[in-house]
Each structure stands twice: as C-alpha cells, then as structure tokens.
PDB file of C-alpha atoms in Angstrom:
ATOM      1  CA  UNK A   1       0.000   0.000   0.000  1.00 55.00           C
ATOM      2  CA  UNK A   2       1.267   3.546  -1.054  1.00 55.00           C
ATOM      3  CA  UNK A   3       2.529   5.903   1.275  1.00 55.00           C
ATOM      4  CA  UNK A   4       0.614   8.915   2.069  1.00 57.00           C
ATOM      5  CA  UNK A   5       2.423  12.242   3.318  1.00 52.00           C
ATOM      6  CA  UNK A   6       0.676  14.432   5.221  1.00 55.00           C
ATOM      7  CA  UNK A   7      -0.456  17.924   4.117  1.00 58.00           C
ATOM      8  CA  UNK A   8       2.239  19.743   6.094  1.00 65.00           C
ATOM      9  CA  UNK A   9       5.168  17.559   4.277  1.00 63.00           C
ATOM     10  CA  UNK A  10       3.596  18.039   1.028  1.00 59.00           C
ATOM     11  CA  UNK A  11       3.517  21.757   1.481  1.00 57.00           C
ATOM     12  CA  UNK A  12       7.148  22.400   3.152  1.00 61.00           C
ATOM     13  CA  UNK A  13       8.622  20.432   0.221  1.00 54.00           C
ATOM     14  CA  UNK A  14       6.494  22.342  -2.419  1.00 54.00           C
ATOM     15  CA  UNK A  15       7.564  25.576  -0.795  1.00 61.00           C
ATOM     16  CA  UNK A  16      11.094  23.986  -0.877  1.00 55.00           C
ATOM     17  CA  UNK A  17      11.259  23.482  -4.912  1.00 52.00           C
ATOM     18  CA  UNK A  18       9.560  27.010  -5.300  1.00 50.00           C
ATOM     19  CA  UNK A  19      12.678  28.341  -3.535  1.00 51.00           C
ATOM     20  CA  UNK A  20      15.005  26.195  -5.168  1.00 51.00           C
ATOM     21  CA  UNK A  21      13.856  27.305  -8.321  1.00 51.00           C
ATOM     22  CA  UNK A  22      13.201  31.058  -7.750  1.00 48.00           C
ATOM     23  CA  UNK A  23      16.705  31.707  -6.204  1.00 46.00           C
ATOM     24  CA  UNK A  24      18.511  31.866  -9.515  1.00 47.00           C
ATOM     25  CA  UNK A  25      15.967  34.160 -11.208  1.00 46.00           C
ATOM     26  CA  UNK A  26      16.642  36.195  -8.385  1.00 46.00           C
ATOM     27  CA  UNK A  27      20.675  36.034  -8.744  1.00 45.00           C
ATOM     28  CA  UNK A  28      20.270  36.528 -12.172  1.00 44.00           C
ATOM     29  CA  UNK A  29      17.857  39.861 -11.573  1.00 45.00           C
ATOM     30  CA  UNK A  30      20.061  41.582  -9.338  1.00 45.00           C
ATOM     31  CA  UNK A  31      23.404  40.687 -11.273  1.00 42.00           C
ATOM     32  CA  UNK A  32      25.142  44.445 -11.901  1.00 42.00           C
ATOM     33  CA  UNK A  33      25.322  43.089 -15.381  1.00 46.00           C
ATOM     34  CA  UNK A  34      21.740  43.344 -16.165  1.00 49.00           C
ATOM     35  CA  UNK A  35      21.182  46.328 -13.792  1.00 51.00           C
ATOM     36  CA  UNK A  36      20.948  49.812 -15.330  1.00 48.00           C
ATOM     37  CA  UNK A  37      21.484  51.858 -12.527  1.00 52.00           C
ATOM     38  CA  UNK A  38      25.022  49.992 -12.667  1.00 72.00           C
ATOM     39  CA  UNK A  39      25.801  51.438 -16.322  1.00 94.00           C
ATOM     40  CA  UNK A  40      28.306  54.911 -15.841  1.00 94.00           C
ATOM     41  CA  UNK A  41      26.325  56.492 -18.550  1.00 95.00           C
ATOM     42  CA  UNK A  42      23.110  56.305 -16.031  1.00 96.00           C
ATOM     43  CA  UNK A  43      25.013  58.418 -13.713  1.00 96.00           C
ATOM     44  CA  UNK A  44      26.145  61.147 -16.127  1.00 97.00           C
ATOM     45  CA  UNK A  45      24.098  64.149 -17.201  1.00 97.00           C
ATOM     46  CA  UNK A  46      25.678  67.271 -19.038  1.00 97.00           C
ATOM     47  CA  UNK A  47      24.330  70.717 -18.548  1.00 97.00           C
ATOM     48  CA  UNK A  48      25.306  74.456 -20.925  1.00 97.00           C
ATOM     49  CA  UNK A  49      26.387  72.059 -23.173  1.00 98.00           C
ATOM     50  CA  UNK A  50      27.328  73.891 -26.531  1.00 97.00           C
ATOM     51  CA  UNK A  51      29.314  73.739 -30.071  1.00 97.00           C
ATOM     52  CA  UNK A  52      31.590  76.409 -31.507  1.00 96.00           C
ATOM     53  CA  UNK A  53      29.936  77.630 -35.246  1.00 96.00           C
ATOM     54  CA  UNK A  54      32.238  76.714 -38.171  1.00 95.00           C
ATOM     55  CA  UNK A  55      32.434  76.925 -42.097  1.00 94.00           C
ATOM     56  CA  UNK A  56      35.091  73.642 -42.345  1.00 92.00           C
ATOM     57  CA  UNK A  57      37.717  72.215 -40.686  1.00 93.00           C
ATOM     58  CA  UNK A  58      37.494  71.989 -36.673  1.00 94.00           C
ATOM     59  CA  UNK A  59      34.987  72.498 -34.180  1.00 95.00           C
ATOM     60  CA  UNK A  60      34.665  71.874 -30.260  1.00 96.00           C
ATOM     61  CA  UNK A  61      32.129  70.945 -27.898  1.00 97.00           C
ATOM     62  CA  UNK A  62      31.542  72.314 -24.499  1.00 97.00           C
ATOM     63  CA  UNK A  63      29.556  71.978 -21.372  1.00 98.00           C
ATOM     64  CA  UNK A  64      29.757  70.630 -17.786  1.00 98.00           C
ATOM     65  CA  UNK A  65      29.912  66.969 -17.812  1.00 98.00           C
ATOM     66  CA  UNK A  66      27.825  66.066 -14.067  1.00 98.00           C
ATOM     67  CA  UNK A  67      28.197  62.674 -12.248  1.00 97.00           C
ATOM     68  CA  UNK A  68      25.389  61.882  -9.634  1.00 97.00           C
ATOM     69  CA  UNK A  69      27.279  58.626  -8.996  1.00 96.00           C
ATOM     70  CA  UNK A  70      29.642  57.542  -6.093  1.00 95.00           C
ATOM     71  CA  UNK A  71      31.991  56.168  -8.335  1.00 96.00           C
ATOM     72  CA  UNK A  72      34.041  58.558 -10.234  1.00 97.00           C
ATOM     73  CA  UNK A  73      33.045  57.893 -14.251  1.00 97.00           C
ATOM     74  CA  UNK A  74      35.817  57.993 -17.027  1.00 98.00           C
ATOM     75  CA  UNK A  75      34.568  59.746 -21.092  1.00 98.00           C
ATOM     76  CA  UNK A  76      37.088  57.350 -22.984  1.00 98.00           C
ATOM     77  CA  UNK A  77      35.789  59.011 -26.385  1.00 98.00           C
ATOM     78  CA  UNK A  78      32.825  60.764 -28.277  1.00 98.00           C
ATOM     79  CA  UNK A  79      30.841  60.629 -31.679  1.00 98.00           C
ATOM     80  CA  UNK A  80      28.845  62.752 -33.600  1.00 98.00           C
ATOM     81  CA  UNK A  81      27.593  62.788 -37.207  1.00 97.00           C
ATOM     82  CA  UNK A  82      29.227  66.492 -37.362  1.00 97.00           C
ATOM     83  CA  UNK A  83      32.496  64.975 -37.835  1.00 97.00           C
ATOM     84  CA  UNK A  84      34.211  61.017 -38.973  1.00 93.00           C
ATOM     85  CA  UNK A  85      37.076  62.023 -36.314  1.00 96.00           C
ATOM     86  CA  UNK A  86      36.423  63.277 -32.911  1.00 97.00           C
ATOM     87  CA  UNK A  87      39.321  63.128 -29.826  1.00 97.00           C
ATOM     88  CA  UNK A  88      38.880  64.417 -26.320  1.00 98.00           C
ATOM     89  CA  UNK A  89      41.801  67.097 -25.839  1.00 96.00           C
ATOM     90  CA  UNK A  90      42.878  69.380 -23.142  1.00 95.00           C
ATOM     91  CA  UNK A  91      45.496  72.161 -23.283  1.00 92.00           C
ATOM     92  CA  UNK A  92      48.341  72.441 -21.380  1.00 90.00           C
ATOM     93  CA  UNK A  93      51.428  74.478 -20.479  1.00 87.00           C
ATOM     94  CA  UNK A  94      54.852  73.830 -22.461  1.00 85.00           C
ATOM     95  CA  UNK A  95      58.188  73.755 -20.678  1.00 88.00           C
ATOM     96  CA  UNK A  96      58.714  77.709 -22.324  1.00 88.00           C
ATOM     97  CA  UNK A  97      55.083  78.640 -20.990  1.00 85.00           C
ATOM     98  CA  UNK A  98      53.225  78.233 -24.181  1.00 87.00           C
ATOM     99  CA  UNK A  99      49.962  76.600 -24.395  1.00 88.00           C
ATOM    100  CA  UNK A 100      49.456  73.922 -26.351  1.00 89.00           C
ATOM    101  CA  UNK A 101      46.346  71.454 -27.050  1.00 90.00           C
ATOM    102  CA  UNK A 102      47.086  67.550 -27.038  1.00 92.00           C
ATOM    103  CA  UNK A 103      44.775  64.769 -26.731  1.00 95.00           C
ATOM    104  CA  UNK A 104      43.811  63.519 -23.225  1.00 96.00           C
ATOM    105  CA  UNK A 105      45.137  60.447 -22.121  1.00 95.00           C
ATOM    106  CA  UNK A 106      42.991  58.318 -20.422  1.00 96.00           C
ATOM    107  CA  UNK A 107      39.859  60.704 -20.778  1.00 97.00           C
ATOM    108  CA  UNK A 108      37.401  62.938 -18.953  1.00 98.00           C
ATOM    109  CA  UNK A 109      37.581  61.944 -15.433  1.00 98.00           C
ATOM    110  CA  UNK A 110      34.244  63.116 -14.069  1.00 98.00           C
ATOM    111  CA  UNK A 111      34.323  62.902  -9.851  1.00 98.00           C
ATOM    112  CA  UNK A 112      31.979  61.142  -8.071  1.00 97.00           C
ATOM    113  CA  UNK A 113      29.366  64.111  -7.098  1.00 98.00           C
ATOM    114  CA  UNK A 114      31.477  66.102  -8.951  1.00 98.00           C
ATOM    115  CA  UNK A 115      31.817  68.067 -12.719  1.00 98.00           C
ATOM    116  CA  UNK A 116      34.305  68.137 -15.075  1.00 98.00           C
ATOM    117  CA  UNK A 117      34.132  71.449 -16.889  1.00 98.00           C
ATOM    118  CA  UNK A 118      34.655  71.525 -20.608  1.00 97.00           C
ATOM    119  CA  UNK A 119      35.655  75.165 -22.059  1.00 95.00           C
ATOM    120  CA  UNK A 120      37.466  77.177 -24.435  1.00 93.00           C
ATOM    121  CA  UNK A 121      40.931  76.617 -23.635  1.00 91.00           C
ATOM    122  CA  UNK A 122      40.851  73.688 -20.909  1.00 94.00           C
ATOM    123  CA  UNK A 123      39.191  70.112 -21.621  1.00 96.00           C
ATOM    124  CA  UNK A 124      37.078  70.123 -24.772  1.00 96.00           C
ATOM    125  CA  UNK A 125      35.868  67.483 -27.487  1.00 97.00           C
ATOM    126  CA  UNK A 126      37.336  68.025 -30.800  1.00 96.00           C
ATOM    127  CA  UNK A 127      35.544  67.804 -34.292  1.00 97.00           C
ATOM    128  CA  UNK A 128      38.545  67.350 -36.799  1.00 95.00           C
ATOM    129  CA  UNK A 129      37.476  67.313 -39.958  1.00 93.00           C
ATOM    130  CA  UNK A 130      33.729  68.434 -40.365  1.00 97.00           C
ATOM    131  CA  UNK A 131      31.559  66.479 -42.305  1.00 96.00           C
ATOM    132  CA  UNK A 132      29.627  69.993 -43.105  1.00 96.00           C
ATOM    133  CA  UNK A 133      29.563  73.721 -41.483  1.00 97.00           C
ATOM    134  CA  UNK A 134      28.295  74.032 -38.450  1.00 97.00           C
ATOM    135  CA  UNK A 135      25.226  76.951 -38.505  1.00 97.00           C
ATOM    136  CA  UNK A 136      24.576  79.235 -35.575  1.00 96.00           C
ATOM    137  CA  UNK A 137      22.101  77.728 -34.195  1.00 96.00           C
ATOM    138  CA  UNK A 138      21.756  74.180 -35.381  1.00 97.00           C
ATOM    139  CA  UNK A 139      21.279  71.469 -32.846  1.00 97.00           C
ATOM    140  CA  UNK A 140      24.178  68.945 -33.041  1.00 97.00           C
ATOM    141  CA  UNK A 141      24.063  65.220 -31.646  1.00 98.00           C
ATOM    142  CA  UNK A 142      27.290  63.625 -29.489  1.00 98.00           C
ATOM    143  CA  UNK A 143      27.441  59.842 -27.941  1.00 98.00           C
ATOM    144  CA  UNK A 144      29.487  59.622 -25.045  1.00 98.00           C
ATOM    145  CA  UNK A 145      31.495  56.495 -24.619  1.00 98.00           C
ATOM    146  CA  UNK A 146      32.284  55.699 -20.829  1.00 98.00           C
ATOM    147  CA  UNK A 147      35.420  53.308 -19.612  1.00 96.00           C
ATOM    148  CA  UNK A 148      32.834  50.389 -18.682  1.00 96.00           C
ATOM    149  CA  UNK A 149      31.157  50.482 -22.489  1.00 96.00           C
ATOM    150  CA  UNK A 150      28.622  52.445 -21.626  1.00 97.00           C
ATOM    151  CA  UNK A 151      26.684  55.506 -24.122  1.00 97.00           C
ATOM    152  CA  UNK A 152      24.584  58.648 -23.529  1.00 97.00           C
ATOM    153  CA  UNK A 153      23.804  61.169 -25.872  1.00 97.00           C
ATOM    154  CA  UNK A 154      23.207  65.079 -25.680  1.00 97.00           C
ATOM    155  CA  UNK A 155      22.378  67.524 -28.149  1.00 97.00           C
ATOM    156  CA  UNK A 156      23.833  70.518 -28.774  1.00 97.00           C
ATOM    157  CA  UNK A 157      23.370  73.667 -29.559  1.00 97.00           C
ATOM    158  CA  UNK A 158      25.868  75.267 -32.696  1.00 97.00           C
ATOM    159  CA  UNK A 159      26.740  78.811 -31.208  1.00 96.00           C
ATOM    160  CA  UNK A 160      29.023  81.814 -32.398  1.00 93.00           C
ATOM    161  CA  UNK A 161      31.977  81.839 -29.853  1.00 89.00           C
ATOM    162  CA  UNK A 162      34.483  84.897 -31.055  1.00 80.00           C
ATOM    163  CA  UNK A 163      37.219  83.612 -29.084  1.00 70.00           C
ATOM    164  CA  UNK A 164      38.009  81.823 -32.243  1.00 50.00           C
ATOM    165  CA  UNK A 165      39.788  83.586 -35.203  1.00 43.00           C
ATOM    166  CA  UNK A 166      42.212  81.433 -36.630  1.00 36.00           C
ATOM    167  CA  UNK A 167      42.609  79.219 -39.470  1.00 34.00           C
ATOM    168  CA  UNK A 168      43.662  75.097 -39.191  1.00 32.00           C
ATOM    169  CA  UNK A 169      45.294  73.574 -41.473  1.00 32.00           C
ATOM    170  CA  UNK A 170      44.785  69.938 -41.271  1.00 36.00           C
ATOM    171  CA  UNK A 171      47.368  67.401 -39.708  1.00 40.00           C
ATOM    172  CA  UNK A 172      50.459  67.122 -40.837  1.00 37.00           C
ATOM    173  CA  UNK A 173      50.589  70.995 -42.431  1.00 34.00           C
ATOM    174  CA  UNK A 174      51.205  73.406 -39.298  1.00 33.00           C
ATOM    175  CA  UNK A 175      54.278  75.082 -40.114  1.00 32.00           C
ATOM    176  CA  UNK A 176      57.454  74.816 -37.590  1.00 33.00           C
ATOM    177  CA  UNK A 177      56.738  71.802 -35.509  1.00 35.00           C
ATOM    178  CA  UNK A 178      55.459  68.410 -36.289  1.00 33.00           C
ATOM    179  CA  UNK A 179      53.033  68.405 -33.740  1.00 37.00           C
ATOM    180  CA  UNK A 180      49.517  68.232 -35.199  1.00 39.00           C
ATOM    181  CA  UNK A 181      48.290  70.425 -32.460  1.00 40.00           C
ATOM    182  CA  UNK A 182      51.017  72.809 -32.773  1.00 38.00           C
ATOM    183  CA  UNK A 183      50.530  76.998 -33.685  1.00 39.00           C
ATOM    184  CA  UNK A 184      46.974  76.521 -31.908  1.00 43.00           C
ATOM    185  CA  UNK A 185      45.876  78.829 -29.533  1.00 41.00           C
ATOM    186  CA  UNK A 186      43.586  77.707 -27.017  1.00 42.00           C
ATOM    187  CA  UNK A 187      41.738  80.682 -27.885  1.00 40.00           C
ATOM    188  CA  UNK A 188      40.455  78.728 -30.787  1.00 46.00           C
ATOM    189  CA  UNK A 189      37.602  77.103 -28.846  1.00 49.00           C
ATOM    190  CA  UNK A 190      39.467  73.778 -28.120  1.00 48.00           C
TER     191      UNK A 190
END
C-alpha cells in the first residue's frame, strides 16, 4: 500500500522546490550586469552644453559633464555625425610657458558628485574634420562612450563663440613643428 504524506510535508517540500527554483531568477535579476542603474552612462548628465559655429575644418564641444554617482566615471571618447574624427583634448602648459592642445590620455575623469568642466581653452571634445559647417544655431548630436562600455547622448546647440579667429590647417601641415596640435591657440575654442 502507497505511502501517504501528510499535508504539512507536502507543502514544506512544495515551498522547498519554489525556492530552489526562484533563487537563480533572483541572482540573475540583481546581477550588476543586467542592472541599469550599474551602467556609468546612467550616472552622467551634461548641462550648458554647446558647439563652436564653423564653415570647415574643426569644431569643439563644451559643457559641464555632471556625475550623480559615487563612483568617479571615465569619457574614454565621443561621436557625432558632425564629424568622422572626434578626440577628447585638453590644453596644457609647455616647458617655455606656451599653451598647447594635445589629446587627453585616459579621458574625462568626471568625480563622483562632482563636474568636469569643458571650455574654451581647458578640456574640450574636438571635431577634426567636419563632415559639413556648423550653422549658428543648429542642434548637433554627441554619444558619449564611458570606460565600462557604456553611451549617452546630448544635443547641442551650434553657437558663435568669437574667441576663435584662426585658421587650421589639417594634420600634418602646421608650419614649424610636427606636432599636429602645434601653432593653436587655445583661444580657438578647443
């Protein structure tokens, strides 16, 4: 004759499978892989964010760059359909007190709680080679790529700056140095 469990065993061990079966559903849900809220970009906003006008050539974006994160966020690179070749620079101080812009290793750094500033003559992202003018005015897509893979995108708005009078010539043409950087003036908006 068959066995018969009582309703108490029947229900702890049904209870028991449920759990046993639930638990790695619940692994899997709070795994910082499939979290959002884990994702650097979710962190990031950017505020004043603006692009110098230009005809050809070079451009530069600007803003503040705002991390509501406790983990301090790293901009490893940018896109835009303005331009097919876009670095993150900064501009520094020579050895004979010059200023000079270069390309940032490493990145943005943006603090936890904190901003990283991009301006006219400090950090900035660079358009090199613009894929069409760039009209007062115009708004002006850029993807942010953070170090843990990670996108957001802001628009822009295209704005006169007059800070920025020059002329480039492209890589590889600046006269007197090899640098491709070299005979810029921060003053040119990036």
């Amino acid at each position: 004759m068959p066995t018969r469990t009582s309703p108490s065993r029947s229900a702890r061990l049904l209870r028991g499978a449920v759990a046993v079966a639930v638990t790695p559903l619940l692994l899997v849900g709070c795994s910082s892989n499939d979290n959002p809220a884990a994702r650097a970009a979710d962190s990031i906003t950017i505020s004043n964010q603006w692009i110098k006008a230009a005809d050809s050539d070079m451009s530069a974006a600007f803003g503040d760059l705002n991390n509501a994160g406790d983990k301090d966020v790293t901009v490893v690179s940018a896109t835009s359909p303005a331009s097919n070749r876009i670095e993150l620079h900064e501009v520094v101080a020579s050895a004979d007190g010059t200023k000079k812009m270069q390309p940032k290793e490493g990145g943005f750094v943006i603090p936890a709680h904190g901003t990283t500033p991009l301006r006219p003559g400090a950090n900035h992202i660079m358009f090199m080679g613009l894929n069409g003018p760039l009209r007062t005015g115009a708004q002006t897509p850029v993807t942010l790529t953070f170090d843990d893979g990670s996108t957001t995108t802001f628009t822009a708005q295209v704005r006169d700056f007059p800070g920025n009078q020059e002329n480039y010539a492209p890589e590889g043409e600046m006269s007197g140095d090899a640098s491709p950087h070299a005979g810029h003036s921060p003053a040119h908006g990036g």
